[in-house]
Short mmCIF file of C-alpha atoms in Angstrom, two decimals:
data_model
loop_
_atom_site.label_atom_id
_atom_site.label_comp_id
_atom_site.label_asym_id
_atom_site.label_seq_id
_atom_site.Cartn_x
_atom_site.Cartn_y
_atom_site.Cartn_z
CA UNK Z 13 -51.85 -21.99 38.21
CA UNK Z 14 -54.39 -19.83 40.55
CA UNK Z 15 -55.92 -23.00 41.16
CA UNK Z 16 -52.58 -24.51 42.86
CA UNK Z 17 -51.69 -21.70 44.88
CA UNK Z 18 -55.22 -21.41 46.42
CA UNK Z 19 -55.05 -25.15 47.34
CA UNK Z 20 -51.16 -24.77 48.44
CA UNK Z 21 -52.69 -21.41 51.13
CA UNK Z 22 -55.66 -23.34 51.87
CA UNK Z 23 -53.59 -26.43 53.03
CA UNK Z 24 -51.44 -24.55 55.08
CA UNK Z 25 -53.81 -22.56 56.66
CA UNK Z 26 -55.69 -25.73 57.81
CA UNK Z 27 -52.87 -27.43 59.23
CA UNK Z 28 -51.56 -24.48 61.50
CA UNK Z 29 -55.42 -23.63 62.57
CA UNK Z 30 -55.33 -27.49 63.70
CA UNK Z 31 -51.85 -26.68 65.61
CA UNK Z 32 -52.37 -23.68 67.03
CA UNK Z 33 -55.77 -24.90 68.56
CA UNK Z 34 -54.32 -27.58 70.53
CA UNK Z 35 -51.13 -25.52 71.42
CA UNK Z 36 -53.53 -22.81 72.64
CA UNK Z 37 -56.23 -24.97 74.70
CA UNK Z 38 -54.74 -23.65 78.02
CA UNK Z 39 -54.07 -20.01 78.79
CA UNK Z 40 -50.63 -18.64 79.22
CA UNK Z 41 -51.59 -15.19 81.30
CA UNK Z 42 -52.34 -14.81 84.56
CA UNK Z 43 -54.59 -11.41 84.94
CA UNK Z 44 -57.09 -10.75 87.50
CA UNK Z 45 -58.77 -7.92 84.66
CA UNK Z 46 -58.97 -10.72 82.48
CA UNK Z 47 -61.79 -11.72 84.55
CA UNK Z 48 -64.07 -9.09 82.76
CA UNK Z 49 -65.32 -9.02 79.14
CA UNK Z 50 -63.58 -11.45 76.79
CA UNK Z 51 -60.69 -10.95 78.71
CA UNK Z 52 -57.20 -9.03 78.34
CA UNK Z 53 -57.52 -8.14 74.65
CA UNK Z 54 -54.10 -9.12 72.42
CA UNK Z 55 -54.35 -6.37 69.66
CA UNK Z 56 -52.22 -8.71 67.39
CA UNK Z 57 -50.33 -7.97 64.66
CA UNK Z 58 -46.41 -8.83 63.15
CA UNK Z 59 -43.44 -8.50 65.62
CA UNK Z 60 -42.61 -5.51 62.96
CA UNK Z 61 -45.56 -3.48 63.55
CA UNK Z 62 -45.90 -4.49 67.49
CA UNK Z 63 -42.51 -3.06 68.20
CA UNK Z 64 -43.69 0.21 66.52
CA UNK Z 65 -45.96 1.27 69.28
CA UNK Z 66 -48.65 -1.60 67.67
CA UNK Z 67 -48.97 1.05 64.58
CA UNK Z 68 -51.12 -0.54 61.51
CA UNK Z 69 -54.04 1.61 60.35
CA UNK Z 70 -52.06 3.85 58.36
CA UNK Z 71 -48.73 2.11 57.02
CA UNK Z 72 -48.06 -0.49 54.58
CA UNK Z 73 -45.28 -2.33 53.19
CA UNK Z 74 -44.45 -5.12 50.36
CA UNK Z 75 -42.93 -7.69 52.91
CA UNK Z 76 -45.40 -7.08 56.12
CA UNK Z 77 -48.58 -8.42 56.55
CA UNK Z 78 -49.92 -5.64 58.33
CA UNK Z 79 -53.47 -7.14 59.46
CA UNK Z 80 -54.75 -4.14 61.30
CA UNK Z 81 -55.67 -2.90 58.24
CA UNK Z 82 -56.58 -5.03 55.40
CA UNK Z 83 -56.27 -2.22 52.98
CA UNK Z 84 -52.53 -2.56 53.38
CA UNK Z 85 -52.48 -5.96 51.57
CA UNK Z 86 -52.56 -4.79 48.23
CA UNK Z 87 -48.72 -3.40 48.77
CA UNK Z 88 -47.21 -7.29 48.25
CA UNK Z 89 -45.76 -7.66 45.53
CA UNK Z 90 -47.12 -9.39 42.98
CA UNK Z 91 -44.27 -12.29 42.87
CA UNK Z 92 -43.82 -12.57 45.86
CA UNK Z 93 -44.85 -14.59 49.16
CA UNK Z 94 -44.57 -13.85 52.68
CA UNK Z 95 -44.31 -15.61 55.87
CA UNK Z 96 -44.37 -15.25 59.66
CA UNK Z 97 -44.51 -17.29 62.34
CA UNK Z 98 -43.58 -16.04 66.12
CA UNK Z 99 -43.80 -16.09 69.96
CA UNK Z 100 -44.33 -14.91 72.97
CA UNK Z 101 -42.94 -14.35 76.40
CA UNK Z 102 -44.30 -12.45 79.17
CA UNK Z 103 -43.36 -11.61 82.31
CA UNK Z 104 -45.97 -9.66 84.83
CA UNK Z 105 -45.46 -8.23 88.55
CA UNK Z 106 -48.83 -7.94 90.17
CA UNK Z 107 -49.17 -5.28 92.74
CA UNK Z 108 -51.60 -4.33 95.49
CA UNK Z 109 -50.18 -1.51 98.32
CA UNK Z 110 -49.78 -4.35 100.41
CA UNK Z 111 -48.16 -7.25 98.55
CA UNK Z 112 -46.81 -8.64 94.86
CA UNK Z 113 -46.80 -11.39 93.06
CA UNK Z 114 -44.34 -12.36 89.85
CA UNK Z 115 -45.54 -14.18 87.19
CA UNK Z 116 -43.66 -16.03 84.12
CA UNK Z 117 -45.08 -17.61 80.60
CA UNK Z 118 -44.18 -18.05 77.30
CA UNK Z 119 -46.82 -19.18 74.64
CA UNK Z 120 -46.80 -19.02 70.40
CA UNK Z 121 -48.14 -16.14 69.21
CA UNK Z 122 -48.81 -16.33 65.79
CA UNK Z 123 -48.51 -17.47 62.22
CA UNK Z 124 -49.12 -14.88 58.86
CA UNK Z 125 -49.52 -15.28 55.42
CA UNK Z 126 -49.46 -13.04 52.44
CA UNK Z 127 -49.58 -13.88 48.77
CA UNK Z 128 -51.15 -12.36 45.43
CA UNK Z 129 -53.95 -14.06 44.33
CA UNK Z 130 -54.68 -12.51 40.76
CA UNK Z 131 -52.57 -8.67 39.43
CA UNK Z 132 -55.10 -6.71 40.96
CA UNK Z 133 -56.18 -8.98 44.38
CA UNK Z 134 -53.90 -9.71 47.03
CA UNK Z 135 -54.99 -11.69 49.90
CA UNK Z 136 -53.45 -12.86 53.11
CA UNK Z 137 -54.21 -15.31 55.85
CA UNK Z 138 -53.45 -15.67 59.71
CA UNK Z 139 -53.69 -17.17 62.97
CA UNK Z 140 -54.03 -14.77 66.03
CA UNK Z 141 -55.07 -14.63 69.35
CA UNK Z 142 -57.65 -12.29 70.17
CA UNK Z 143 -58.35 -12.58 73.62
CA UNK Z 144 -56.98 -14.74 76.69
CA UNK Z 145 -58.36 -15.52 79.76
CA UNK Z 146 -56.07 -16.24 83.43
CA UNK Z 147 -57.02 -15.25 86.81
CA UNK Z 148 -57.48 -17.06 89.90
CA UNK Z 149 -59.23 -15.12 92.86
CA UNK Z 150 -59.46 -15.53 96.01
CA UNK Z 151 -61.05 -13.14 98.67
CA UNK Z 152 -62.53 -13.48 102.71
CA UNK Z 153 -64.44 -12.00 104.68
CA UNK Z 154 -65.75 -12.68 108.20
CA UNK Z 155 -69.62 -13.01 109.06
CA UNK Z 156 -70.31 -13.35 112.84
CA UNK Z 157 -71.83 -16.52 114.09
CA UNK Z 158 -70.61 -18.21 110.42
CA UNK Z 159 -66.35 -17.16 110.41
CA UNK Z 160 -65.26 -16.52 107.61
CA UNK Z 161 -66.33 -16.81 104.19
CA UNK Z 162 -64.30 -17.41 101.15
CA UNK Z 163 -65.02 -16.22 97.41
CA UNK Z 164 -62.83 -17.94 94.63
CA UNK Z 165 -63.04 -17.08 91.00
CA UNK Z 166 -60.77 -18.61 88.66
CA UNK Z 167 -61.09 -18.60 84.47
CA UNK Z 168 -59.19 -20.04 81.64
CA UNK Z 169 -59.25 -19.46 77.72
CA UNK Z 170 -59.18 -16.87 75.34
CA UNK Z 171 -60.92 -16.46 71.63
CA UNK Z 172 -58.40 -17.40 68.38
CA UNK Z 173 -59.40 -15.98 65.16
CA UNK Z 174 -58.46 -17.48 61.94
CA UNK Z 175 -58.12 -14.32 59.57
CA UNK Z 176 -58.39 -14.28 55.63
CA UNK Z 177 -57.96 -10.89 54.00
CA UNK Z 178 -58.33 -9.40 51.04
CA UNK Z 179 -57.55 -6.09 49.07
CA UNK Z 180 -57.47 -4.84 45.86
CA UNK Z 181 -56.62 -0.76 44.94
CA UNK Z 182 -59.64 0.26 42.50
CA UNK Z 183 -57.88 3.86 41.84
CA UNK Z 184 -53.86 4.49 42.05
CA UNK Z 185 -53.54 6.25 45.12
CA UNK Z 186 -56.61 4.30 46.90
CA UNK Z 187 -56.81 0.55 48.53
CA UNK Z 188 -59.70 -0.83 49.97
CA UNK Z 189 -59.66 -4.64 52.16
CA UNK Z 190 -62.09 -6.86 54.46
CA UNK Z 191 -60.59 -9.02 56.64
CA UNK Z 192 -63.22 -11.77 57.23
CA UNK Z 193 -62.27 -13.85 60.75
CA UNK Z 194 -63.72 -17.35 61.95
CA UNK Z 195 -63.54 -16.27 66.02
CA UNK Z 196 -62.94 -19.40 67.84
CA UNK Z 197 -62.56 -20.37 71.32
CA UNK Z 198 -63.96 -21.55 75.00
CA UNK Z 199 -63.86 -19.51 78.02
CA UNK Z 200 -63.80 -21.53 81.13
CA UNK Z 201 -65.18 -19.84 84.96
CA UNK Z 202 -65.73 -21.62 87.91
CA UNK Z 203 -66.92 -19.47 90.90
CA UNK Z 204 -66.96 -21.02 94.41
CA UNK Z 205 -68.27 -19.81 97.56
CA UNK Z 206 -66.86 -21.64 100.62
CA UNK Z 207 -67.13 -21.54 104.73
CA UNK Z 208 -63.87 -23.12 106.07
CA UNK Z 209 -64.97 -21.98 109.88
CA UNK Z 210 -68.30 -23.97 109.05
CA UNK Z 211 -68.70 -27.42 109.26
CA UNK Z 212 -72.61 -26.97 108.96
CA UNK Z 213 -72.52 -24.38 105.89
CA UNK Z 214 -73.51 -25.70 102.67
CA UNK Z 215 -70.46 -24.27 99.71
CA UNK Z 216 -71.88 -23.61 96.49
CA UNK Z 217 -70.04 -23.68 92.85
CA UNK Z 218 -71.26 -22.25 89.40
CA UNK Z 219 -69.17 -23.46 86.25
CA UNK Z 220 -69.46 -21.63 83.66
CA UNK Z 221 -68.16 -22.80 79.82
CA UNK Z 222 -68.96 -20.47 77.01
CA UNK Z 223 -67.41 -21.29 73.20
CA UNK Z 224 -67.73 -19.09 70.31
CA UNK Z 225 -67.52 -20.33 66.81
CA UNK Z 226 -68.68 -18.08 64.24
CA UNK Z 227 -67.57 -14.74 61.00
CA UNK Z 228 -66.41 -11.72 61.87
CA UNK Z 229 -65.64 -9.10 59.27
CA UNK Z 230 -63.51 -5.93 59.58
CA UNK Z 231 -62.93 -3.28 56.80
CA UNK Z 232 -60.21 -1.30 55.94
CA UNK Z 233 -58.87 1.72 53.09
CA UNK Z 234 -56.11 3.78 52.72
CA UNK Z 235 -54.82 6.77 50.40
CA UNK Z 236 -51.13 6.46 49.41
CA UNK Z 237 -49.52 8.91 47.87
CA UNK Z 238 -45.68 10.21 46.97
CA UNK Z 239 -44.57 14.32 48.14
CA UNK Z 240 -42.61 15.91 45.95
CA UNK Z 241 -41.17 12.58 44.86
CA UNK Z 242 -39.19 11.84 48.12
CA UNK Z 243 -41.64 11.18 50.92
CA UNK Z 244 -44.57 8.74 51.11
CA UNK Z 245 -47.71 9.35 52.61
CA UNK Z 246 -50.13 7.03 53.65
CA UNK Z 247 -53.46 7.69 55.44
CA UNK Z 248 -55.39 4.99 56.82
CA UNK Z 249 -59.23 4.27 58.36
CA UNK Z 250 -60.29 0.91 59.70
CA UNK Z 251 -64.11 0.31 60.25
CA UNK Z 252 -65.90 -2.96 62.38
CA UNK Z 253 -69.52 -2.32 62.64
CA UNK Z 254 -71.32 -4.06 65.83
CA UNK Z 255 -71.84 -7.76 65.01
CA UNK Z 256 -73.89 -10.63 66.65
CA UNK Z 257 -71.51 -13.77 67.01
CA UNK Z 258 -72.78 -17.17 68.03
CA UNK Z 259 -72.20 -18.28 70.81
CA UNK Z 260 -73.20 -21.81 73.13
CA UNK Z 261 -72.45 -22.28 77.29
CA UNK Z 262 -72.95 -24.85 79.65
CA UNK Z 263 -73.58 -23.58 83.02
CA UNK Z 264 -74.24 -25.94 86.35
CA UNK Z 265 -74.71 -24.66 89.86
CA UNK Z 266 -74.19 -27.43 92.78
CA UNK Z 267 -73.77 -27.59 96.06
CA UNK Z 268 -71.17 -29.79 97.97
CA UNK Z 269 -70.09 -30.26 101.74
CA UNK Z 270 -66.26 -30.51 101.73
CA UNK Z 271 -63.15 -30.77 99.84
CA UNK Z 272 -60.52 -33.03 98.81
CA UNK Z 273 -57.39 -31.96 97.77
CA UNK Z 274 -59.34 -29.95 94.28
CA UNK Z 275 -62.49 -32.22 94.60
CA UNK Z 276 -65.23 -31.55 95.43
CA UNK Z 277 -68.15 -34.11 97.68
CA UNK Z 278 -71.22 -32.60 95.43
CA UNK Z 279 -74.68 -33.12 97.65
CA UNK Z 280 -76.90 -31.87 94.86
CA UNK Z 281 -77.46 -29.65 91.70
CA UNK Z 282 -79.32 -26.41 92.15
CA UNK Z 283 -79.63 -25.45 88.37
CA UNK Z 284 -78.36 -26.81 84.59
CA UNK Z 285 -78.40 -25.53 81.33
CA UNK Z 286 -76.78 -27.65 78.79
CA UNK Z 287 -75.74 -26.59 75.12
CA UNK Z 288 -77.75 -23.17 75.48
CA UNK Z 289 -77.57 -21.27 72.40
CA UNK Z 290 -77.17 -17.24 72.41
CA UNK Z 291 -74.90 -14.36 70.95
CA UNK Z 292 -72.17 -12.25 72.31
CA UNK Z 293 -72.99 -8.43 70.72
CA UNK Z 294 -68.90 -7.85 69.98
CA UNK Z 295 -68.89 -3.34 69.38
CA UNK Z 296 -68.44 -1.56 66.58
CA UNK Z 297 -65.17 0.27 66.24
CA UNK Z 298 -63.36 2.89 64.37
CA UNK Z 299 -59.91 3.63 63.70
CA UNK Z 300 -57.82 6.28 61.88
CA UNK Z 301 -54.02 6.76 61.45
CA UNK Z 302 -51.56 7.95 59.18
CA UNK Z 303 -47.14 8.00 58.17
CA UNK Z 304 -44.91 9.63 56.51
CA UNK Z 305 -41.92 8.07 55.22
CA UNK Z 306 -38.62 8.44 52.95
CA UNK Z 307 -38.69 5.11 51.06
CA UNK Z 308 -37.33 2.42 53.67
CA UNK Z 309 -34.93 4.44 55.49
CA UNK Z 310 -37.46 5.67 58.20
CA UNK Z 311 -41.37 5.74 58.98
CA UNK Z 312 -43.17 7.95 61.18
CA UNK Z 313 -46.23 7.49 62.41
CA UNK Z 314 -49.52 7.97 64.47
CA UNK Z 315 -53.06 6.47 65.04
CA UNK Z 316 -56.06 6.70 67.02
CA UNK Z 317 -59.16 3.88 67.49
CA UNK Z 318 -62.10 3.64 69.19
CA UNK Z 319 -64.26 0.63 70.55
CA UNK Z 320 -67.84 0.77 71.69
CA UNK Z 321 -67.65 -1.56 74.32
CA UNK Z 322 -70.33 -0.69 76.81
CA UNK Z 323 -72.57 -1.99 74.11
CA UNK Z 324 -70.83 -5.71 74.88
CA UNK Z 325 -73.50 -8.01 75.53
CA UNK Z 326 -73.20 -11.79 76.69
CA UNK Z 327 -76.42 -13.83 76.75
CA UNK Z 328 -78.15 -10.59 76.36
CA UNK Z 329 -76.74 -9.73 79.44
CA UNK Z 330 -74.21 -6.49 79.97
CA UNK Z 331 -70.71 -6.37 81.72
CA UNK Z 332 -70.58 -2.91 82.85
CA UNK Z 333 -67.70 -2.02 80.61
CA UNK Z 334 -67.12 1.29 79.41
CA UNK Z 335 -65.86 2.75 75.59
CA UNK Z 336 -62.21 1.88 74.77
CA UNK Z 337 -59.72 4.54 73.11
CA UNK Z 338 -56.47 3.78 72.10
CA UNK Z 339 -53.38 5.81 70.90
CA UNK Z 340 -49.89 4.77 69.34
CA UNK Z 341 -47.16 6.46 68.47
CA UNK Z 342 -44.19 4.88 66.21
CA UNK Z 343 -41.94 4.25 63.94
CA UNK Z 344 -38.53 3.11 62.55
CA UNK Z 345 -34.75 4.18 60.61
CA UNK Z 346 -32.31 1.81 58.45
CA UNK Z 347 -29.13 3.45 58.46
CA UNK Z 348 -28.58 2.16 55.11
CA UNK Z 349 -30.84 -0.69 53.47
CA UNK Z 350 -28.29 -1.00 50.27
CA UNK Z 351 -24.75 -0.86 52.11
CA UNK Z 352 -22.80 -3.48 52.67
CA UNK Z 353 -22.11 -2.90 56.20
CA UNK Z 354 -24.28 -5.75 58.44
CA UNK Z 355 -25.15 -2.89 60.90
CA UNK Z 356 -26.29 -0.85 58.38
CA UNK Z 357 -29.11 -2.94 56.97
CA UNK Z 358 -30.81 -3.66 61.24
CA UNK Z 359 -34.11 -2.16 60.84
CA UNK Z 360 -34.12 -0.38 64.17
CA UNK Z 361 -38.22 0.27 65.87
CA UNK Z 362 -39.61 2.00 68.90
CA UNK Z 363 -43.55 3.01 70.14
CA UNK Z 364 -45.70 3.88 72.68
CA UNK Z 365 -49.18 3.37 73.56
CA UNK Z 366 -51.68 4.58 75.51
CA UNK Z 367 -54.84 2.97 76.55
CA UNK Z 368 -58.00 3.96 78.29
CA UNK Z 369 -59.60 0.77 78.86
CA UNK Z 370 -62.71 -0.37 79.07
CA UNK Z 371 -62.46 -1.24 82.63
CA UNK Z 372 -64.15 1.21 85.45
CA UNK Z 373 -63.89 -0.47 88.96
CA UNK Z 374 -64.33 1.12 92.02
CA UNK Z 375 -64.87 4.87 90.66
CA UNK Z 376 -61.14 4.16 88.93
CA UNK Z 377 -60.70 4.25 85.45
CA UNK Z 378 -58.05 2.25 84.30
CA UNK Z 379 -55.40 3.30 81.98
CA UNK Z 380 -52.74 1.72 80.85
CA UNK Z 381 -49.35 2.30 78.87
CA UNK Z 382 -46.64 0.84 76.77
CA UNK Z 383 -43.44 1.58 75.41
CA UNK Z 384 -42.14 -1.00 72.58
CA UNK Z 385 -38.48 -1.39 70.99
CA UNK Z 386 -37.25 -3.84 68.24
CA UNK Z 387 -34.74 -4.85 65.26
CA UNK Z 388 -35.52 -6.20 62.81
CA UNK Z 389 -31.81 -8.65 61.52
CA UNK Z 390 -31.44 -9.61 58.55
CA UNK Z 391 -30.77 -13.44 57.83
CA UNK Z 392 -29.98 -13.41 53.72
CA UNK Z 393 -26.49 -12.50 52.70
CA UNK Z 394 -25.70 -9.13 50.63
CA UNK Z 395 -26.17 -10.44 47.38
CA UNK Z 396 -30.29 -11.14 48.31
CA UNK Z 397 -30.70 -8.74 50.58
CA UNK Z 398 -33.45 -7.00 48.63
CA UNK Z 399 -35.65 -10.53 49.65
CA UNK Z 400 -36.18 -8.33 53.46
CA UNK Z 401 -36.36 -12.42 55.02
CA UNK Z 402 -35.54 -11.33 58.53
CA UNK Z 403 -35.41 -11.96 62.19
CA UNK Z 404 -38.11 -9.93 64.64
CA UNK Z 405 -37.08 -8.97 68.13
CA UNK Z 406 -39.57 -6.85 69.50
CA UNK Z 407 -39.61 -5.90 73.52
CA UNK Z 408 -42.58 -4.35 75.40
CA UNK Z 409 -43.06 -3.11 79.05
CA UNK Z 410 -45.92 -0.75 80.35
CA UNK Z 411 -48.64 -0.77 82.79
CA UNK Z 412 -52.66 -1.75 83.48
CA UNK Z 413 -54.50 -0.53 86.44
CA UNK Z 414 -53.49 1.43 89.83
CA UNK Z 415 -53.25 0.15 93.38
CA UNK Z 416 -55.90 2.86 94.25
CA UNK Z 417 -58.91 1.85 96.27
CA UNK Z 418 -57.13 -1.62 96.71
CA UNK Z 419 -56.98 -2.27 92.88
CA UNK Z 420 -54.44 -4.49 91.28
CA UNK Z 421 -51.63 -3.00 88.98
CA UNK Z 422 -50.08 -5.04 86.44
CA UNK Z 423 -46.32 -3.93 85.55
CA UNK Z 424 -45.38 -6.29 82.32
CA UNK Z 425 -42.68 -6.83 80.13
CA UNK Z 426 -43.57 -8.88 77.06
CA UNK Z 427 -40.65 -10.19 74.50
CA UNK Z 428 -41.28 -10.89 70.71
CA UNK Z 429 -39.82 -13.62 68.40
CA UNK Z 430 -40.67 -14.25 64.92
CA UNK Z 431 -38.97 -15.04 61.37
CA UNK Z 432 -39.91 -13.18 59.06
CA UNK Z 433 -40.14 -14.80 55.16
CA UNK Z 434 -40.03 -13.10 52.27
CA UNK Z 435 -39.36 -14.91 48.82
CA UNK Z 436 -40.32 -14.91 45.08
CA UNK Z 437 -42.61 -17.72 44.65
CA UNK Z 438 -44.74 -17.02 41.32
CA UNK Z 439 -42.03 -16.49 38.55
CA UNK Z 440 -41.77 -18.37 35.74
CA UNK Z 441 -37.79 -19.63 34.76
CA UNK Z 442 -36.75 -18.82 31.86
CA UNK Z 443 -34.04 -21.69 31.58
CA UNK Z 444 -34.49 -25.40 33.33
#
């Protein structure tokens, strides 16, 4: 019986990490910051949690797979098996004090699975972006006796991660998890230098391909408890120490005379290094949070993390990115899970976050912000409505960045689909 189920998850799993890596070859942002680090950072988690400010570290559920904290896995039920797959669509304005620019794109987000494997170990698995990667740059300036002189940086990717979790609750008020993560993924940057006033200058262009393919590991715990046999506390801490992930690039410098529609005439190659082998030195992080709640019928909650990132390394090289500290602020009411009234049973969410990123150009720090709605529908009649199967609408708009010091600020508003599965999968009938 174990032995089925684990091949059933494992099959799965394969098949939708095959899916989702051909789906997600391309990027589907368009972000000038993205141009720094790994890229704009995705903080992913269920449409549920995401429409609750992105709260995780200290709530848990039976029908959620709530993967910012692996601790929170040993709530499913231990019949039971649960399923989400969902999507994105964003929609950005970029803004300078001078001019704008309004960008579209929809992409899939991502694809959740929780399950018990044994009574006392629950486990879960996942596919989820991490990071994405979509900018293209371009910039003059004028040199005398040359004209002007144009700098173009474009990049495309992002790092996938393919999570399996795993929790078990060693004392009655106290669950512990790992979440252990194959990071995948190819980040793509081409940087030109041109002279379009120059029919003498020489234009140079570095491409740059880095891929990661190696283990992560993140741990979680939590303390659950009930007060006064009404309200349910939960206090959560999340812990990722610095880690050392492989990491191969290919990166070729040339030199060409003149263009063609996006070709280049390529007079000769100035450097090459093919299949180089390093490590990208991802930063240890911390995170604690905590909610109270009354059963189903409403959560509160808050949580704090921080992420070492001015210890990020690439090649053994550093990026000039500063520590990362994030806050959210959520939660959610059912007017009345049991009632037979179809309004009554909408699970109704709303957040905030606020971010100090890891981003310091130009003596600007930038911050950004976000404030998240949702409901979650349900889409099983009255007489199953205990099964919580339901329909995700989350919605998200905020802010990155300032148009300070001729800085870019990013105004987006992000919209979040998923169904939601929940069914009894490992009960024996008692009449065929």
């Amino acid at each position: 019986m174990l032995r089925n189920k684990i091949q059933l998850i494992f099959l799965i799993s394969i098949l939708c990490m095959i899916f989702i890596d051909q789906v997600k070859a391309q990027s589907n942002i368009s972000s000038p910051y993205s141009a720094y680090g790994l890229g704009n950072l995705s903080d992913a988690n269920s449409v549920r949690n995401k429409s609750m400010g992105g709260l995780g570290i200290g709530t848990r559920d039976y029908f959620t797979v709530n993967i910012a904290n692996p601790a929170s896995y040993s709530a499913f039920d231990s019949t039971s098996f649960i399923f989400e797959g969902a999507v994105y669509g964003h929609y950005t304005i970029l803004k300078t004090d001078q001019i704008s620019e309004n960008i579209a794109s929809a992409n899939l987000g991502h694809l959740l699975m929780g399950f018990p494997i044994t009574k006392w170990w629950r486990s879960s698995v996942g596919l989820l972006p991490y990071s994405e990667v979509g900018y293209n740059i371009n910039d003059f300036k004028y040199h005398e006796n040359i004209g002007n002189t144009q700098y173009i940086f474009a990049g495309d990717g992002g790092i996938s991660k393919f999570n399996w979790g795993h929790s078990i609750r060693p004392l009655k008020n106290l669950s512990i998890g790992v979440n252990a993560s194959y990071m995948f993924g190819t980040i793509d940057r081409v940087n030109k230098v041109t002279f379009p006033d120059s029919v003498y200058m020489v234009s140079t262009i570095n491409n740059n391909i880095m891929s990661v393919h190696d283990v992560d590991f993140e741990f979680g715990a939590q303390f659950h408890t009930q007060l006064k046999d009404k309200y349910d506390l939960v206090i959560g801490a999340t812990y990722h120490p610095e880690t050392n992930l492989k990491t191969k690039q290919n990166n070729m410098v040339r030199s060409y005379q003149s263009t063609i529609g996006s070709y280049e005439f390529i007079i000769d190659t100035i450097s090459q290094q093919v299949n180089e082998n390093g490590s990208i030195v991802f930063p240890q992080s911390i995170g604690f949070g905590f909610s109270i709640a009354n059963g189903y019928k409403w959560m509160a909650g808050a949580e704090y993390k921080f992420e070492e990132w001015e210890n990020f390394k690439v090649f053994n090289l550093y990026d000039s990115l500063t520590n990362r500290h994030t806050f959210r602020f959520g939660g959610h009411v059912i007017p009345n899970a049991n009632s037979t009234s179809y309004i009554n049973r909408i699970d109704f969410r709303i957040g905030a976050h606020y971010n100090i990123s890891y981003l310091s150009l130009r003596n600007e720090q930038l911050n950004g912000f976000g404030i998240t709605f949702g409901l979650g529908i349900p889409i099983r009649s009255n007489a199953i409505r205990g099964t919580r199967s339901m329909i995700n609408l989350g919605f998200e708009f905020g802010r990155l960045g300032t148009t300070n010091n001729s800085l870019i600020q990013e105004n987006y508003y992000n919209v979040y689909l998923s169904v939601s599965i929940f069914e009894r999968w490992f009960v024996k009938r008692r009449y065929r």
